[in-house]
Amino acid sequence: MSAVPNAPAARRLTVWAPAGLGEVRPGDDLAALVGDLLDGEGLAEGDVVVVTSKVVSKAEGRVVMAVDREQAITDETVRVVATRRREGLAPLRIVENRLGLVMAAAGVDASNTPEGTVLLLPADPDASARALRDALRARFGIERLGVVVTDTAGRAWRDALVDVAVGAAGVAVVDDLRGGVDAHGRPLSVTVTAVVDEIASASELVRGKAAGRPVAVVRGVGRLVPAGWTPDDGGARLLVRPSADDLFREGSAEAYARGYDDAAAGRERKG
Amino acid sequence: MSAVPNAPAARRLTVWAPAGLGEVRPGDDLAALVGDLLDGEGLAEGDVVVVTSKVVSKAEGRVVMAVDREQAITDETVRVVATRRREGLAPLRIVENRLGLVMAAAGVDASNTPEGTVLLLPADPDASARALRDALRARFGIERLGVVVTDTAGRAWRDALVDVAVGAAGVAVVDDLRGGVDAHGRPLSVTVTAVVDEIASASELVRGKAAGRPVAVVRGVGRLVPAGWTPDDGGARLLVRPSADDLFREGSAEAYARGYDDAAAGRERKG
């Protein structure tokens, strides 16, 4: 991997986001809509097409009536990670959702959706990415194509949001340099880069949020788009850290309270 | 802001990372070295120059002998956030460092440094970015220039690492859309994007880790590079969430243990 950056493809990255996809509706053929949108500049071997989870969800009919948005969040929740009271609002809930993603409101989205509805994340964003990839490869007659499905997420420790990959196909999820060496010949022992998250973030800079540009093309990361990719190579789900391995699996206040209650009730201390 | 994505600059992003900076040594004039490196393609109004904290630290002489790397980490630590035992190694320490950044090993770096030394983060990465910006603006005769200083960081909940901004000057740290509306005219009430972190991540895709390419230029985000920027507009430090506001200010196991110990000792429950 240490030679990879010398590949021309690693030296220059271009991201563009064409306007004009228009409103996506349940049952729409998203691959056809995205293909039409990209016909102008076309696609090349090694490109990565980035699509927001929002339009994927709309095409897949993941819109639900929001008569009870809180119930929709509850239904998407596997595990409550942390909560915070909010003045005049339902408490903010940061939860692990069906996809293993830790997100505020379980990733249930009420912006850019018709009044009275909310949008759930795709049922299986990696599968959505694979289907979109298959259709676009066939349409544009290319073999090496990546597809990334993005969503916007908060982080611990840092304010504001960044886009991350919730689905991926045809592209390396991580750029694993653990086999590589640094300029001093010292092993790069712990550097595993979440390149699909970086691709998601790069595309957000061009797409914007209120832009009506939910689709972007990233050209110049062909080293991350292997020939002969198969679903066994894995998607964005690989980046989800199992909660058992996560030092931050539970909010600080929630963990403190659980410890306090265990001791107060005379229960034994948990690991 | 809702009109911003219609600006041509928001539509296409290009990132390149020239080779050839070479090894940076304490006392080197980093602005001169970076300027020489960029002379070929030059810089344009609205560009953002991205430099790794590693080369900034090297130029600023932040190299310390690593006879005791653990002591160097301790010296950089303001607050221990979480720890994890490791087989045959000193425990992994995730801490808040002098800069407010929550990072493994306090951001102390032992890769790409001469044997027997470690590299500390710059003393004030926002100030480093401002100094580099001033020098590059003068050299290339441009007014609107952003500079971002990056480091590689882990995240809660997601595996692998991404580059984030630890220093910034001349560029908007966040793209605040709270004043904007979505395609349905509904306020984009909570979308504050950490654009400098997304710029850092985008540049990492081109720079790579073992690349010998610690400098990148991002062109196409001119909407985020305002005329008349002043240091009062703030740097990357603005993205550091104060620990008091952070639902994940403490590792789950550490918080649980503190709660258990408080109750076991008959101390009253803390907020």
CSV table of N, CA and C in Angstrom, one decimal, chain B residues 184-248:
chain,number,residue,atom,x,y,z
B,184,HIS,N,-38.8,21.9,0.5
B,184,HIS,CA,-40.2,22.1,0.9
B,184,HIS,C,-40.4,23.4,1.6
B,185,GLY,N,-39.4,24.2,1.7
B,185,GLY,CA,-39.6,25.5,2.4
B,185,GLY,C,-39.5,25.3,4.0
B,186,ARG,N,-39.2,24.1,4.4
B,186,ARG,CA,-39.1,23.8,5.8
B,186,ARG,C,-37.7,24.2,6.3
B,187,PRO,N,-37.6,24.9,7.5
B,187,PRO,CA,-36.3,25.3,8.0
B,187,PRO,C,-35.4,24.1,8.2
B,188,LEU,N,-34.1,24.3,7.7
B,188,LEU,CA,-33.1,23.3,8.0
B,188,LEU,C,-32.6,23.6,9.4
B,189,SER,N,-33.3,23.0,10.4
B,189,SER,CA,-33.1,23.6,11.7
B,189,SER,C,-31.9,23.1,12.5
B,190,VAL,N,-31.3,22.0,12.1
B,190,VAL,CA,-30.2,21.4,12.9
B,190,VAL,C,-29.0,21.1,12.1
B,191,THR,N,-29.0,21.5,10.8
B,191,THR,CA,-27.9,21.2,10.0
B,191,THR,C,-26.7,22.2,10.0
B,192,VAL,N,-25.8,21.9,10.9
B,192,VAL,CA,-24.5,22.6,10.9
B,192,VAL,C,-23.4,21.7,10.5
B,193,THR,N,-22.8,21.9,9.4
B,193,THR,CA,-21.9,20.9,8.8
B,193,THR,C,-20.4,21.4,9.2
B,194,ALA,N,-19.6,20.4,9.6
B,194,ALA,CA,-18.2,20.7,10.0
B,194,ALA,C,-17.4,20.7,8.7
B,195,VAL,N,-17.5,21.7,7.9
B,195,VAL,CA,-16.9,21.7,6.6
B,195,VAL,C,-15.4,21.6,6.7
B,196,VAL,N,-14.7,22.2,7.7
B,196,VAL,CA,-13.3,22.0,7.7
B,196,VAL,C,-12.8,20.6,8.0
B,197,ASP,N,-13.7,19.9,8.7
B,197,ASP,CA,-13.4,18.4,8.9
B,197,ASP,C,-13.6,17.7,7.6
B,198,GLU,N,-14.6,18.1,6.8
B,198,GLU,CA,-14.8,17.4,5.5
B,198,GLU,C,-13.7,17.8,4.5
B,199,ILE,N,-13.2,19.0,4.6
B,199,ILE,CA,-12.0,19.4,3.8
B,199,ILE,C,-10.8,18.5,4.2
B,200,ALA,N,-10.6,18.3,5.5
B,200,ALA,CA,-9.5,17.5,5.9
B,200,ALA,C,-9.6,16.1,5.4
B,201,SER,N,-10.8,15.5,5.5
B,201,SER,CA,-11.0,14.2,5.0
B,201,SER,C,-10.8,14.0,3.5
B,202,ALA,N,-11.3,15.0,2.8
B,202,ALA,CA,-11.2,15.0,1.3
B,202,ALA,C,-9.7,15.0,1.0
B,203,SER,N,-8.9,15.8,1.7
B,203,SER,CA,-7.5,15.9,1.3
B,203,SER,C,-6.8,14.6,1.6
B,204,GLU,N,-7.2,13.9,2.7
B,204,GLU,CA,-6.5,12.7,3.0
B,204,GLU,C,-6.6,11.7,1.9
B,205,LEU,N,-7.8,11.7,1.2
B,205,LEU,CA,-7.9,10.7,0.1
B,205,LEU,C,-6.8,10.9,-0.9
B,206,VAL,N,-6.3,12.1,-1.1
B,206,VAL,CA,-5.3,12.3,-2.1
B,206,VAL,C,-3.9,12.2,-1.5
B,207,ARG,N,-3.8,12.7,-0.3
B,207,ARG,CA,-2.4,12.7,0.4
B,207,ARG,C,-2.0,11.3,0.7
B,208,GLY,N,-3.0,10.5,1.2
B,208,GLY,CA,-2.6,9.2,1.7
B,208,GLY,C,-1.8,9.3,3.0
B,209,LYS,N,-1.4,8.2,3.5
B,209,LYS,CA,-0.6,8.2,4.8
B,209,LYS,C,0.9,8.0,4.6
B,210,ALA,N,1.2,7.1,3.7
B,210,ALA,CA,2.7,6.7,3.6
B,210,ALA,C,3.2,7.4,2.3
B,211,ALA,N,2.6,8.5,2.0
B,211,ALA,CA,2.7,9.1,0.6
B,211,ALA,C,3.9,10.0,0.4
B,212,GLY,N,4.4,10.6,1.5
B,212,GLY,CA,5.3,11.7,1.4
B,212,GLY,C,4.6,12.9,0.7
B,213,ARG,N,3.3,13.0,0.9
B,213,ARG,CA,2.5,14.1,0.3
B,213,ARG,C,1.7,14.8,1.4
B,214,PRO,N,2.4,15.5,2.3
B,214,PRO,CA,1.6,16.1,3.5
B,214,PRO,C,0.9,17.4,3.1
B,215,VAL,N,0.9,17.8,1.9
B,215,VAL,CA,0.3,19.1,1.5
B,215,VAL,C,-0.7,18.8,0.4
B,216,ALA,N,-1.9,19.4,0.5
B,216,ALA,CA,-2.8,19.3,-0.6
B,216,ALA,C,-3.5,20.7,-0.8
B,217,VAL,N,-4.0,20.9,-2.0
B,217,VAL,CA,-4.8,22.1,-2.3
B,217,VAL,C,-6.2,21.6,-2.7
B,218,VAL,N,-7.2,22.3,-2.1
B,218,VAL,CA,-8.6,22.0,-2.3
B,218,VAL,C,-9.1,23.3,-3.1
B,219,ARG,N,-9.6,23.0,-4.3
B,219,ARG,CA,-10.2,24.1,-5.1
B,219,ARG,C,-11.6,23.8,-5.4
B,220,GLY,N,-12.5,24.8,-5.2
B,220,GLY,CA,-13.9,24.6,-5.5
B,220,GLY,C,-14.8,24.8,-4.3
B,221,VAL,N,-14.2,25.2,-3.1
B,221,VAL,CA,-15.0,25.5,-1.9
B,221,VAL,C,-14.9,27.0,-1.6
B,222,GLY,N,-14.7,27.8,-2.7
B,222,GLY,CA,-14.5,29.3,-2.4
B,222,GLY,C,-15.7,29.9,-1.7
B,223,ARG,N,-16.9,29.3,-1.7
B,223,ARG,CA,-18.0,29.9,-0.9
B,223,ARG,C,-17.7,29.9,0.6
B,224,LEU,N,-16.7,29.0,1.0
B,224,LEU,CA,-16.4,28.9,2.4
B,224,LEU,C,-15.1,29.7,2.7
B,225,VAL,N,-14.6,30.4,1.8
B,225,VAL,CA,-13.4,31.2,2.0
B,225,VAL,C,-13.7,32.7,1.8
B,226,PRO,N,-14.2,33.3,2.9
B,226,PRO,CA,-14.7,34.7,2.7
B,226,PRO,C,-13.6,35.7,2.5
B,227,ALA,N,-14.0,36.8,1.9
B,227,ALA,CA,-13.1,38.0,1.9
B,227,ALA,C,-13.2,38.6,3.2
B,228,GLY,N,-12.1,39.2,3.7
B,228,GLY,CA,-12.1,40.0,4.9
B,228,GLY,C,-12.1,39.1,6.2
B,229,TRP,N,-11.7,37.8,6.0
B,229,TRP,CA,-11.6,37.0,7.2
B,229,TRP,C,-10.7,37.5,8.2
B,230,THR,N,-11.0,37.4,9.5
B,230,THR,CA,-10.1,37.8,10.5
B,230,THR,C,-10.0,36.7,11.5
B,231,PRO,N,-8.9,36.7,12.3
B,231,PRO,CA,-8.8,35.7,13.4
B,231,PRO,C,-10.0,35.6,14.3
B,232,ASP,N,-10.7,36.8,14.5
B,232,ASP,CA,-11.9,36.8,15.3
B,232,ASP,C,-13.0,35.8,14.8
B,233,ASP,N,-12.9,35.5,13.5
B,233,ASP,CA,-13.9,34.6,12.9
B,233,ASP,C,-13.7,33.2,13.4
B,234,GLY,N,-12.5,32.9,14.0
B,234,GLY,CA,-12.3,31.6,14.6
B,234,GLY,C,-11.7,30.5,13.8
B,235,GLY,N,-11.1,29.6,14.5
B,235,GLY,CA,-10.4,28.5,13.8
B,235,GLY,C,-11.0,27.1,14.2
B,236,ALA,N,-10.2,26.1,14.0
B,236,ALA,CA,-10.7,24.7,14.2
B,236,ALA,C,-11.1,24.5,15.7
B,237,ARG,N,-10.5,25.3,16.6
B,237,ARG,CA,-10.8,25.1,18.0
B,237,ARG,C,-12.3,25.2,18.2
B,238,LEU,N,-13.0,26.0,17.3
B,238,LEU,CA,-14.5,26.1,17.5
B,238,LEU,C,-15.2,24.8,17.4
B,239,LEU,N,-14.6,23.8,16.8
B,239,LEU,CA,-15.3,22.5,16.7
B,239,LEU,C,-15.1,21.6,17.9
B,240,VAL,N,-14.3,22.0,18.8
B,240,VAL,CA,-14.1,21.2,20.0
B,240,VAL,C,-15.3,21.4,20.9
B,241,ARG,N,-16.0,20.4,21.2
B,241,ARG,CA,-17.1,20.5,22.1
B,241,ARG,C,-16.6,20.5,23.5
B,242,PRO,N,-17.1,21.5,24.3
B,242,PRO,CA,-16.7,21.5,25.7
B,242,PRO,C,-17.1,20.2,26.4
B,243,SER,N,-16.2,19.7,27.2
B,243,SER,CA,-16.6,18.4,27.8
B,243,SER,C,-17.9,18.4,28.6
B,244,ALA,N,-18.1,19.6,29.2
B,244,ALA,CA,-19.3,19.7,30.0
B,244,ALA,C,-20.6,19.5,29.2
B,245,ASP,N,-20.5,19.8,27.9
B,245,ASP,CA,-21.6,19.7,27.0
B,245,ASP,C,-21.7,18.3,26.3
B,246,ASP,N,-20.7,17.5,26.6
B,246,ASP,CA,-20.5,16.3,25.8
B,246,ASP,C,-21.2,15.1,26.5
B,247,LEU,N,-22.1,14.5,25.9
B,247,LEU,CA,-22.8,13.3,26.4
B,247,LEU,C,-21.8,12.1,26.6
B,248,PHE,N,-20.7,12.2,25.9
B,248,PHE,CA,-19.7,11.1,25.9
B,248,PHE,C,-18.3,11.6,26.4
